Amino acid sequence: MATTINEIIKESLESIKAEHLSLTPDNYAKVFCKVAKQKGVIVEDCQKVEKYVKKLDATIIADMKRFNIGSVDELLSFLVAKLNRANEGDALKMVSALALLTKRVLQAITLLHDAKATNLANASLERLDFHQNLQSIELVKEKWFDFISNYDDSYLKKLDVFGHIAKDDLEMMVRDVLRLLNKDDSLEIYKGLVPLIVASLSPSIASGMNDELANIGHELRASPEALGTPAFQKEIKQLISKRITLDKEEVKKKVAALDKILDEINKKIVDLIQSSNLSHQQVKIIRADLQKIDFSQDGFESVHSKLLHIASSLENETRSLSEKMMSNQETITKLQSRITKLESALLVAKQEVKEDYLTHVATRRALSNELERVEDAFVRYKVDYTLCFIDIDHFKNVNDSYGHEAGDVILSTVGKILRKYIRQVDFAGRYGGEEFLVILPSTDLAQAIHFAEKIRNVIEQFKFLYKNERINVTISCGVAQRSQYASKEEVLNAADTLLYKAKECGRNQVMPIL
């Protein structure tokens, strides 16, 4: 028993240090009793609250369950508060004061320039004025809970295209919008258009224009104001026309080559059927495969027609083998069932390669592919990007305290928040465990830090609930801009290093700090 107590004392001290708690008698007693309970050791001093509670009235015990009472001091505080509330006159005054406070808060909400919130506040005031009963108050609570749960301010992201606008304060937002409206700087407008034009001229199907695109991209970045000259605009139009012509010629070549291959396939299949060496089962599989091919979405209508013609030829040639087909129908049915199952499994596997099954953001492999793509755009066309590494703080403690199912709920919700707040051009994925990586194209360091702070604040304020219990969740972030480093590996390592620096500095923050 002595050895067990020593272990409990050691683990209690380690828990206090890990949770950054002050080593006070109260904190030590709470942690000690918690560890002892986990190890199944009954300590008499830890049973005092339960012993006293058993002597109380059942209504008082029921009221106590709403409070997480774990010590004798907390029990005494609860009982003192209970006794202080026994004065009915004071309670009525408190209810009246809280009702008046609620009305003042609702009146303040009507002044916040939000139509939905104003309408709901006015309706709540009207109900509180004319229907002051428990049912009416519960209805008002539910309406405001629905409003908070469904509130969506993503429409404010539409302002991002005009520049940096503070969205957390209405007065500051109006000030920033007026500043942008009064700003008359054509050079800044041209600088913003340059990466869009370079991206629109990037290779699509055909090659052969890379040098020309690289030259014009260099000229635009060196002199953005050249976009306003008729000569440069004419040059861009000529490049677009040339790109379209090259693409059309490339498509014609590909279709012609594919037609030739299909003709050869058709001849070989007919020869195999005529030689009677091709079984019905093989023919059936080939025909099913051909029916699945559909290039119409790529504009290859003639290719699609040719494939259907081959399928019809195969069907006509195999009619003479009908007796053998009937005898093997059971086998064919089983094969078709297997093919269907394999196809379904293949579709699921392909989707899982791109999307994380739990968070529904990109997988690490998809992140790697996207990082290669933005890196190629940076090297070839100087289109900058920024990386944001995100890690959930104390995630192991969540799994240990609430179970892995609670951890999965938090991971899934963080993925949902990232999908909601990133732009259409951004790319978010699960890097591993509780780590996420967001790729922000055409975003400088200050804008990326602002984004990371937004995500950090949303997650800190979010109501993570598991089995009706609130779980406080925070994140740490590291942000790095590609143009400040020599390679994509260096910028990735820099973002990761800054993430761990944020954790060492206390977590729930973004590094670097502006």
Short mmCIF file of C-alpha atoms in Angstrom, two decimals, residues 5-485:
data_model
loop_
_atom_site.label_atom_id
_atom_site.label_comp_id
_atom_site.label_asym_id
_atom_site.label_seq_id
_atom_site.Cartn_x
_atom_site.Cartn_y
_atom_site.Cartn_z
CA ILE A 5 0.54 5.91 -2.17
CA ASN A 6 4.05 6.96 -3.25
CA GLU A 7 3.10 6.36 -6.87
CA ILE A 8 -0.07 8.44 -6.43
CA ILE A 9 1.93 11.29 -4.83
CA LYS A 10 4.51 11.21 -7.66
CA GLU A 11 1.89 11.14 -10.40
CA SER A 12 -0.10 13.94 -8.69
CA LEU A 13 2.97 16.21 -8.62
CA GLU A 14 3.71 15.42 -12.27
CA SER A 15 0.08 16.25 -13.26
CA ILE A 16 0.23 19.60 -11.41
CA LYS A 17 3.46 20.47 -13.23
CA ALA A 18 2.12 19.34 -16.64
CA GLU A 19 -1.09 21.37 -16.22
CA HIS A 20 0.88 24.46 -14.99
CA LEU A 21 -1.10 24.60 -11.71
CA SER A 22 0.12 26.35 -8.57
CA LEU A 23 1.24 23.90 -5.91
CA THR A 24 -1.37 24.91 -3.34
CA PRO A 25 -3.01 22.57 -0.79
CA ASP A 26 -6.35 22.78 -2.61
CA ASN A 27 -4.87 21.99 -6.03
CA TYR A 28 -2.78 19.17 -4.60
CA ALA A 29 -5.81 17.66 -2.81
CA LYS A 30 -7.95 17.74 -5.98
CA VAL A 31 -5.27 16.15 -8.17
CA PHE A 32 -4.33 13.59 -5.49
CA CYS A 33 -7.96 12.41 -5.11
CA LYS A 34 -8.41 12.29 -8.89
CA VAL A 35 -5.29 10.11 -9.37
CA ALA A 36 -6.26 7.87 -6.45
CA LYS A 37 -9.71 7.33 -7.93
CA GLN A 38 -8.18 6.44 -11.32
CA LYS A 39 -5.97 3.83 -9.66
CA GLY A 40 -8.87 2.39 -7.64
CA VAL A 41 -7.38 3.37 -4.26
CA ILE A 42 -9.87 4.47 -1.59
CA VAL A 43 -8.52 7.34 0.56
CA GLU A 44 -10.69 8.39 3.49
CA ASP A 45 -9.88 12.13 3.12
CA CYS A 46 -11.11 11.98 -0.49
CA GLN A 47 -14.51 10.60 0.60
CA LYS A 48 -15.51 13.51 2.84
CA VAL A 49 -17.67 15.26 0.25
CA GLU A 50 -19.64 12.07 -0.52
CA LYS A 51 -20.08 11.39 3.20
CA TYR A 52 -21.52 14.87 3.91
CA VAL A 53 -23.64 14.94 0.77
CA LYS A 54 -25.47 11.75 1.77
CA LYS A 55 -26.81 13.58 4.83
CA LEU A 56 -28.43 16.41 2.78
CA ASP A 57 -31.98 16.67 1.53
CA ALA A 58 -32.69 15.04 -1.86
CA THR A 59 -33.72 18.37 -3.46
CA ILE A 60 -30.43 19.96 -2.40
CA ILE A 61 -28.46 16.97 -3.78
CA ALA A 62 -30.33 17.29 -7.10
CA ASP A 63 -29.45 21.03 -7.22
CA MET A 64 -25.77 20.23 -6.48
CA LYS A 65 -25.45 18.00 -9.59
CA ARG A 66 -25.39 21.16 -11.74
CA PHE A 67 -22.12 22.16 -10.04
CA ASN A 68 -18.88 20.21 -10.22
CA ILE A 69 -18.29 20.09 -6.45
CA GLY A 70 -15.11 18.20 -5.63
CA SER A 71 -13.92 19.52 -2.25
CA VAL A 72 -15.28 20.34 1.19
CA ASP A 73 -14.58 24.07 0.59
CA GLU A 74 -16.65 24.00 -2.56
CA LEU A 75 -19.45 22.18 -0.69
CA LEU A 76 -19.43 24.85 2.05
CA SER A 77 -19.47 27.61 -0.58
CA PHE A 78 -22.47 26.00 -2.26
CA LEU A 79 -24.37 25.65 1.04
CA VAL A 80 -23.58 29.27 2.02
CA ALA A 81 -24.86 30.46 -1.35
CA LYS A 82 -27.94 28.28 -0.90
CA LEU A 83 -28.64 29.84 2.49
CA ASN A 84 -28.08 33.37 1.15
CA ARG A 85 -30.62 32.75 -1.58
CA ALA A 86 -33.23 31.66 0.93
CA ASN A 87 -34.48 35.25 1.28
CA GLU A 88 -37.50 35.37 -1.08
CA GLY A 89 -37.50 39.16 -1.27
CA ASP A 90 -33.88 39.30 -2.42
CA ALA A 91 -34.56 36.53 -4.95
CA LEU A 92 -37.47 38.49 -6.44
CA LYS A 93 -35.28 41.58 -6.68
CA MET A 94 -32.55 39.54 -8.38
CA VAL A 95 -35.06 38.11 -10.90
CA SER A 96 -36.41 41.59 -11.62
CA ALA A 97 -32.88 42.96 -12.06
CA LEU A 98 -31.91 40.11 -14.42
CA ALA A 99 -35.10 40.63 -16.47
CA LEU A 100 -34.29 44.36 -16.82
CA LEU A 101 -30.68 43.52 -17.74
CA THR A 102 -31.96 41.10 -20.42
CA LYS A 103 -34.15 43.81 -21.92
CA ARG A 104 -31.25 46.29 -21.96
CA VAL A 105 -29.03 43.73 -23.73
CA LEU A 106 -31.77 43.04 -26.31
CA GLN A 107 -32.23 46.79 -26.85
CA ALA A 108 -28.48 47.09 -27.42
CA ILE A 109 -28.59 44.24 -29.98
CA THR A 110 -31.19 46.17 -32.03
CA LEU A 111 -28.52 48.86 -32.57
CA LEU A 112 -25.85 46.50 -34.01
CA HIS A 113 -26.91 46.80 -37.70
CA ASP A 114 -27.75 43.12 -38.17
CA ALA A 115 -31.26 42.63 -39.58
CA LYS A 116 -31.75 39.05 -38.33
CA ALA A 117 -30.44 39.84 -34.84
CA THR A 118 -32.55 43.03 -34.67
CA ASN A 119 -35.76 41.23 -35.66
CA LEU A 120 -35.12 38.45 -33.15
CA ALA A 121 -34.28 40.98 -30.40
CA ASN A 122 -37.51 42.95 -31.05
CA ALA A 123 -39.56 39.74 -31.01
CA SER A 124 -37.88 38.70 -27.75
CA LEU A 125 -38.60 42.08 -26.14
CA GLU A 126 -42.26 41.89 -27.17
CA ARG A 127 -42.61 38.39 -25.70
CA LEU A 128 -40.88 39.39 -22.44
CA ASP A 129 -43.18 42.46 -22.13
CA PHE A 130 -46.48 40.62 -22.67
CA HIS A 131 -45.78 36.95 -21.86
CA GLN A 132 -43.52 36.79 -18.80
CA ASN A 133 -43.69 33.10 -17.98
CA LEU A 134 -41.26 30.19 -17.95
CA GLN A 135 -42.51 28.82 -21.29
CA SER A 136 -41.96 32.16 -23.04
CA ILE A 137 -38.45 32.53 -21.60
CA GLU A 138 -37.57 28.98 -22.71
CA LEU A 139 -38.83 29.78 -26.23
CA VAL A 140 -36.71 32.96 -26.38
CA LYS A 141 -33.67 30.95 -25.20
CA GLU A 142 -34.20 28.36 -27.95
CA LYS A 143 -34.56 31.05 -30.63
CA TRP A 144 -31.30 32.70 -29.58
CA PHE A 145 -29.56 29.33 -29.38
CA ASP A 146 -30.65 28.58 -32.97
CA PHE A 147 -29.46 32.04 -34.03
CA ILE A 148 -25.98 31.51 -32.51
CA SER A 149 -25.69 27.94 -33.87
CA ASN A 150 -26.60 28.93 -37.44
CA TYR A 151 -24.90 32.35 -37.55
CA ASP A 152 -22.74 32.57 -40.65
CA ASP A 153 -20.60 35.62 -41.40
CA SER A 154 -18.79 34.06 -44.37
CA TYR A 155 -20.38 36.69 -46.64
CA LEU A 156 -17.86 39.16 -45.20
CA LYS A 157 -15.12 37.22 -47.03
CA LYS A 158 -16.38 38.85 -50.25
CA LEU A 159 -14.68 42.06 -49.04
CA ASP A 160 -11.23 40.37 -49.13
CA VAL A 161 -10.90 40.94 -52.88
CA PHE A 162 -10.70 44.72 -52.22
CA GLY A 163 -7.85 44.51 -49.72
CA HIS A 164 -7.37 44.08 -45.97
CA ILE A 165 -10.60 45.02 -44.12
CA ALA A 166 -11.11 44.60 -40.36
CA LYS A 167 -14.31 42.60 -39.91
CA ASP A 168 -14.44 42.34 -36.08
CA ASP A 169 -15.67 45.92 -35.60
CA LEU A 170 -18.37 47.60 -37.72
CA GLU A 171 -16.89 51.10 -37.31
CA MET A 172 -13.43 49.92 -38.33
CA MET A 173 -14.93 47.99 -41.27
CA VAL A 174 -16.67 51.12 -42.60
CA ARG A 175 -13.45 53.09 -42.13
CA ASP A 176 -11.42 50.53 -44.11
CA VAL A 177 -14.03 50.35 -46.92
CA LEU A 178 -14.06 54.17 -47.23
CA ARG A 179 -10.26 54.17 -47.28
CA LEU A 180 -10.22 51.67 -50.14
CA LEU A 181 -12.93 53.56 -52.05
CA ASN A 182 -10.99 56.82 -51.77
CA LYS A 183 -7.71 55.21 -52.74
CA ASP A 184 -6.65 56.02 -56.29
CA ASP A 185 -3.54 54.03 -57.08
CA SER A 186 -3.63 52.46 -60.53
CA LEU A 187 -0.21 50.86 -60.01
CA GLU A 188 -1.51 48.79 -57.07
CA ILE A 189 -4.48 47.67 -59.19
CA TYR A 190 -2.15 46.56 -61.97
CA LYS A 191 0.05 44.70 -59.44
CA GLY A 192 -3.03 42.79 -58.28
CA LEU A 193 -3.98 41.90 -61.87
CA VAL A 194 -0.53 40.65 -62.89
CA PRO A 195 -0.66 37.22 -61.13
CA LEU A 196 -4.22 36.66 -62.44
CA ILE A 197 -3.18 37.33 -66.04
CA VAL A 198 -0.06 35.15 -65.75
CA ALA A 199 -2.17 32.31 -64.31
CA SER A 200 -4.78 32.66 -67.09
CA LEU A 201 -2.05 32.32 -69.73
CA SER A 202 -0.52 29.22 -68.10
CA PRO A 203 -0.28 26.09 -70.31
CA SER A 204 -3.46 24.03 -70.64
CA ILE A 205 -3.04 21.13 -73.11
CA ALA A 206 -0.47 21.99 -75.74
CA SER A 207 3.13 22.95 -75.01
CA GLY A 208 5.50 25.20 -76.93
CA MET A 209 4.71 28.58 -75.35
CA ASN A 210 6.50 28.26 -72.03
CA ASP A 211 9.32 30.64 -72.97
CA GLU A 212 6.92 33.29 -74.28
CA LEU A 213 4.79 33.02 -71.13
CA ALA A 214 7.88 33.25 -68.91
CA ASN A 215 9.03 36.40 -70.76
CA ILE A 216 5.69 38.17 -70.57
CA GLY A 217 5.35 37.19 -66.91
CA HIS A 218 8.76 38.72 -66.16
CA GLU A 219 7.84 41.93 -68.02
CA LEU A 220 4.51 42.25 -66.17
CA ARG A 221 6.09 41.78 -62.76
CA ALA A 222 8.81 44.31 -63.60
CA SER A 223 6.37 46.90 -65.04
CA PRO A 224 2.74 46.25 -63.96
CA GLU A 225 1.63 49.60 -65.40
CA ALA A 226 2.31 48.21 -68.88
CA LEU A 227 -1.11 46.52 -68.64
CA GLY A 228 -2.66 49.89 -69.39
CA THR A 229 -0.94 50.25 -72.76
CA PRO A 230 -2.72 49.17 -75.99
CA ALA A 231 0.46 47.51 -77.32
CA PHE A 232 0.76 45.18 -74.33
CA GLN A 233 -2.96 44.39 -74.38
CA LYS A 234 -2.64 43.46 -78.06
CA GLU A 235 0.30 41.15 -77.26
CA ILE A 236 -1.74 39.38 -74.55
CA LYS A 237 -4.67 38.88 -76.97
CA GLN A 238 -2.29 37.36 -79.54
CA LEU A 239 -0.89 34.95 -76.93
CA ILE A 240 -4.41 33.87 -75.92
CA SER A 241 -5.34 33.29 -79.58
CA LYS A 242 -2.14 31.30 -80.15
CA ARG A 243 -2.81 29.19 -77.04
CA ILE A 244 -6.34 28.34 -78.25
CA THR A 245 -5.05 27.37 -81.71
CA LEU A 246 -2.32 25.12 -80.27
CA ASP A 247 -4.82 23.47 -77.93
CA LYS A 248 -7.22 22.71 -80.80
CA GLU A 249 -4.45 21.19 -82.91
CA GLU A 250 -3.28 19.10 -79.96
CA VAL A 251 -6.81 17.78 -79.36
CA LYS A 252 -7.14 16.82 -83.05
CA LYS A 253 -3.87 14.88 -82.87
CA LYS A 254 -4.92 13.05 -79.73
CA VAL A 255 -8.34 12.13 -81.17
CA ALA A 256 -6.80 10.91 -84.44
CA ALA A 257 -4.29 8.76 -82.59
CA LEU A 258 -7.01 7.36 -80.36
CA ASP A 259 -9.25 6.55 -83.36
CA LYS A 260 -6.40 4.63 -84.97
CA ILE A 261 -5.81 2.62 -81.79
CA LEU A 262 -9.50 1.82 -81.46
CA ASP A 263 -9.68 0.58 -85.06
CA GLU A 264 -6.83 -1.81 -84.34
CA ILE A 265 -8.54 -2.98 -81.14
CA ASN A 266 -11.78 -3.60 -83.04
CA LYS A 267 -10.05 -5.70 -85.70
CA LYS A 268 -8.18 -7.79 -83.14
CA ILE A 269 -11.30 -8.51 -81.10
CA VAL A 270 -13.28 -9.58 -84.20
CA ASP A 271 -10.40 -11.87 -85.22
CA LEU A 272 -10.37 -13.44 -81.76
CA ILE A 273 -14.12 -14.06 -81.84
CA GLN A 274 -13.99 -15.63 -85.32
CA SER A 275 -11.21 -17.97 -84.22
CA SER A 276 -13.55 -19.26 -81.41
CA ASN A 277 -10.73 -18.93 -78.89
CA LEU A 278 -12.39 -16.15 -76.90
CA SER A 279 -14.75 -17.35 -74.16
CA HIS A 280 -18.12 -15.78 -73.45
CA GLN A 281 -16.92 -14.65 -70.03
CA GLN A 282 -14.02 -12.67 -71.57
CA VAL A 283 -16.35 -11.06 -74.13
CA LYS A 284 -18.78 -10.04 -71.42
CA ILE A 285 -16.02 -8.41 -69.38
CA ILE A 286 -14.67 -6.51 -72.41
CA ARG A 287 -18.14 -5.26 -73.34
CA ALA A 288 -18.81 -4.10 -69.75
CA ASP A 289 -15.49 -2.25 -69.67
CA LEU A 290 -16.24 -0.54 -72.98
CA GLN A 291 -19.66 0.61 -71.80
CA LYS A 292 -18.08 2.34 -68.82
CA ILE A 293 -15.77 4.49 -70.95
CA ASP A 294 -17.23 7.98 -71.50
CA PHE A 295 -15.13 10.78 -72.97
CA SER A 296 -18.08 13.09 -73.68
CA GLN A 297 -17.14 15.27 -70.75
CA ASP A 298 -13.77 15.91 -72.40
CA GLY A 299 -15.37 16.74 -75.76
CA PHE A 300 -14.37 13.49 -77.48
CA GLU A 301 -17.84 12.59 -78.83
CA SER A 302 -16.45 10.71 -81.79
CA VAL A 303 -14.32 8.54 -79.49
CA HIS A 304 -17.37 7.68 -77.43
CA SER A 305 -19.32 6.72 -80.57
CA LYS A 306 -16.46 4.47 -81.72
CA LEU A 307 -16.37 2.65 -78.36
CA LEU A 308 -20.11 1.96 -78.51
CA HIS A 309 -19.69 0.61 -82.05
CA ILE A 310 -17.06 -1.86 -80.80
CA ALA A 311 -19.39 -2.98 -78.00
CA SER A 312 -22.20 -3.59 -80.53
CA SER A 313 -19.85 -5.56 -82.80
CA LEU A 314 -18.81 -7.77 -79.90
CA GLU A 315 -22.42 -8.40 -78.98
CA ASN A 316 -23.35 -9.40 -82.57
CA GLU A 317 -20.35 -11.71 -82.92
CA THR A 318 -21.11 -13.57 -79.66
CA ARG A 319 -24.72 -14.46 -80.54
CA SER A 320 -23.56 -17.76 -82.06
CA LEU A 321 -22.20 -18.71 -78.61
CA SER A 322 -25.57 -18.32 -76.85
CA GLU A 323 -25.78 -21.96 -75.70
CA LYS A 324 -22.43 -21.76 -73.97
CA MET A 325 -23.36 -18.39 -72.47
CA MET A 326 -26.54 -19.86 -70.95
CA SER A 327 -24.65 -22.73 -69.35
CA ASN A 328 -22.16 -20.32 -67.81
CA GLN A 329 -24.72 -17.70 -66.76
CA GLU A 330 -24.30 -18.42 -63.06
CA THR A 331 -20.55 -17.95 -63.30
CA ILE A 332 -21.00 -14.73 -65.26
CA THR A 333 -23.42 -13.38 -62.66
CA LYS A 334 -20.93 -14.05 -59.88
CA LEU A 335 -18.16 -12.35 -61.86
CA GLN A 336 -20.36 -9.33 -62.49
CA SER A 337 -21.11 -9.13 -58.77
CA ARG A 338 -17.40 -9.28 -57.98
CA ILE A 339 -16.64 -6.59 -60.56
CA THR A 340 -19.33 -4.34 -59.07
CA LYS A 341 -17.92 -4.80 -55.56
CA LEU A 342 -14.36 -4.21 -56.76
CA GLU A 343 -15.42 -1.06 -58.63
CA SER A 344 -17.17 0.27 -55.51
CA ALA A 345 -14.11 -0.50 -53.40
CA LEU A 346 -11.88 1.19 -55.97
CA LEU A 347 -14.02 4.35 -55.93
CA VAL A 348 -13.88 4.45 -52.14
CA ALA A 349 -10.11 3.89 -52.18
CA LYS A 350 -9.59 6.66 -54.75
CA GLN A 351 -11.66 9.05 -52.65
CA GLU A 352 -9.78 8.13 -49.47
CA VAL A 353 -6.47 8.87 -51.20
CA LYS A 354 -7.64 12.47 -51.75
CA GLU A 355 -9.88 13.11 -48.71
CA ASP A 356 -9.29 12.24 -45.08
CA TYR A 357 -12.14 9.94 -43.96
CA LEU A 358 -12.54 11.64 -40.56
CA THR A 359 -12.03 15.39 -41.16
CA HIS A 360 -13.09 15.49 -44.86
CA VAL A 361 -10.13 17.73 -45.69
CA ALA A 362 -7.28 16.61 -47.97
CA THR A 363 -4.99 13.72 -47.05
CA ARG A 364 -1.25 14.13 -46.62
CA ARG A 365 -0.68 12.67 -50.10
CA ALA A 366 -3.10 15.20 -51.62
CA LEU A 367 -1.35 17.96 -49.63
CA SER A 368 1.99 16.86 -51.09
CA ASN A 369 0.58 16.98 -54.64
CA GLU A 370 -0.92 20.44 -54.10
CA LEU A 371 2.34 21.70 -52.57
CA GLU A 372 4.19 20.51 -55.68
CA ARG A 373 1.67 22.38 -57.84
CA VAL A 374 1.95 25.73 -56.03
CA GLU A 375 5.75 25.32 -55.85
CA ASP A 376 5.87 24.85 -59.64
CA ALA A 377 3.77 28.01 -60.08
CA PHE A 378 6.14 29.88 -57.77
CA VAL A 379 9.29 28.72 -59.56
CA ARG A 380 7.89 29.24 -63.07
CA TYR A 381 5.68 32.32 -62.66
CA LYS A 382 6.69 33.75 -59.23
CA VAL A 383 3.17 33.23 -57.80
CA ASP A 384 3.93 33.35 -54.07
CA TYR A 385 2.19 31.29 -51.38
CA THR A 386 2.16 30.96 -47.58
CA LEU A 387 1.90 27.86 -45.35
CA CYS A 388 -0.03 27.70 -42.08
CA PHE A 389 0.74 24.77 -39.75
CA ILE A 390 -2.01 24.12 -37.15
CA ASP A 391 -1.86 21.75 -34.16
CA ILE A 392 -4.58 21.07 -31.54
CA ASP A 393 -3.26 21.87 -28.05
CA HIS A 394 -3.21 19.11 -25.40
CA PHE A 395 -4.98 16.69 -27.74
CA LYS A 396 -3.56 13.68 -25.89
CA ASN A 397 -5.19 14.93 -22.68
CA VAL A 398 -8.56 15.05 -24.48
CA ASN A 399 -8.18 11.41 -25.60
CA ASP A 400 -7.03 10.36 -22.13
CA SER A 401 -9.82 12.22 -20.31
CA TYR A 402 -12.80 11.72 -22.64
CA GLY A 403 -11.78 8.87 -24.92
CA HIS A 404 -10.74 8.61 -28.58
CA GLU A 405 -14.35 9.04 -29.73
CA ALA A 406 -14.34 12.57 -28.27
CA GLY A 407 -11.00 13.20 -29.97
CA ASP A 408 -12.49 12.12 -33.31
CA VAL A 409 -15.41 14.53 -32.80
CA ILE A 410 -12.97 17.41 -32.21
CA LEU A 411 -10.84 16.49 -35.25
CA SER A 412 -13.94 16.30 -37.44
CA THR A 413 -15.21 19.68 -36.19
CA VAL A 414 -11.82 21.39 -36.73
CA GLY A 415 -11.83 20.05 -40.32
CA LYS A 416 -15.34 21.47 -40.80
CA ILE A 417 -14.23 24.90 -39.48
CA LEU A 418 -11.23 24.95 -41.86
CA ARG A 419 -13.45 24.06 -44.85
CA LYS A 420 -15.83 26.87 -43.89
CA TYR A 421 -13.28 29.69 -43.53
CA ILE A 422 -10.74 29.00 -46.29
CA ARG A 423 -11.12 30.63 -49.70
CA GLN A 424 -11.94 28.64 -52.83
CA VAL A 425 -8.28 28.88 -53.96
CA ASP A 426 -6.90 27.76 -50.58
CA PHE A 427 -6.11 24.11 -49.79
CA ALA A 428 -6.50 22.55 -46.33
CA GLY A 429 -5.44 19.04 -45.34
CA ARG A 430 -4.68 16.80 -42.39
CA TYR A 431 -0.89 16.52 -42.11
CA GLY A 432 -0.99 13.78 -39.51
CA GLY A 433 -2.62 13.05 -36.13
CA GLU A 434 -3.95 16.35 -34.79
CA GLU A 435 -1.85 18.48 -37.22
CA PHE A 436 -3.35 20.37 -40.18
CA LEU A 437 -1.69 22.29 -43.00
CA VAL A 438 -3.31 25.10 -45.00
CA ILE A 439 -1.78 26.31 -48.30
CA LEU A 440 -2.66 29.95 -49.05
CA PRO A 441 -1.78 30.93 -52.67
CA SER A 442 -1.14 34.61 -53.52
CA THR A 443 -1.15 35.47 -49.80
CA ASP A 444 1.56 37.41 -47.98
CA LEU A 445 2.72 36.77 -44.41
CA ALA A 446 0.53 39.43 -42.77
CA GLN A 447 -2.64 38.18 -44.49
CA ALA A 448 -1.80 34.58 -43.56
CA ILE A 449 -1.22 35.52 -39.90
CA HIS A 450 -4.58 37.32 -39.93
CA PHE A 451 -6.20 34.13 -41.31
CA ALA A 452 -4.49 31.95 -38.68
CA GLU A 453 -5.63 34.32 -35.88
CA LYS A 454 -9.18 34.12 -37.24
CA ILE A 455 -9.14 30.29 -37.15
CA ARG A 456 -7.52 30.29 -33.69
CA ASN A 457 -10.19 32.65 -32.31
CA VAL A 458 -13.09 30.70 -33.91
CA ILE A 459 -11.88 27.39 -32.44
CA GLU A 460 -11.24 28.95 -29.01
CA GLN A 461 -14.82 30.33 -28.94
CA PHE A 462 -16.45 27.24 -30.49
CA LYS A 463 -18.73 25.11 -28.30
CA PHE A 464 -17.20 21.63 -28.50
CA LEU A 465 -19.75 19.33 -26.88
CA TYR A 466 -19.34 15.62 -26.20
CA LYS A 467 -22.12 13.78 -24.37
CA ASN A 468 -23.48 17.16 -23.16
CA GLU A 469 -20.09 18.09 -21.69
CA ARG A 470 -18.19 21.19 -22.88
CA ILE A 471 -14.59 20.58 -23.94
CA ASN A 472 -12.31 23.61 -24.21
CA VAL A 473 -10.16 23.38 -27.35
CA THR A 474 -7.37 25.69 -28.54
CA ILE A 475 -4.80 25.53 -31.33
CA SER A 476 -1.25 26.72 -31.99
CA CYS A 477 -0.14 27.94 -35.42
CA GLY A 478 3.09 28.49 -37.33
CA VAL A 479 3.08 30.63 -40.50
CA ALA A 480 5.81 30.99 -43.16
CA GLN A 481 5.91 32.68 -46.61
CA ARG A 482 7.61 30.86 -49.51
CA SER A 483 9.46 33.87 -50.96
CA GLN A 484 11.40 34.26 -47.70
CA TYR A 485 13.06 30.84 -48.02
#
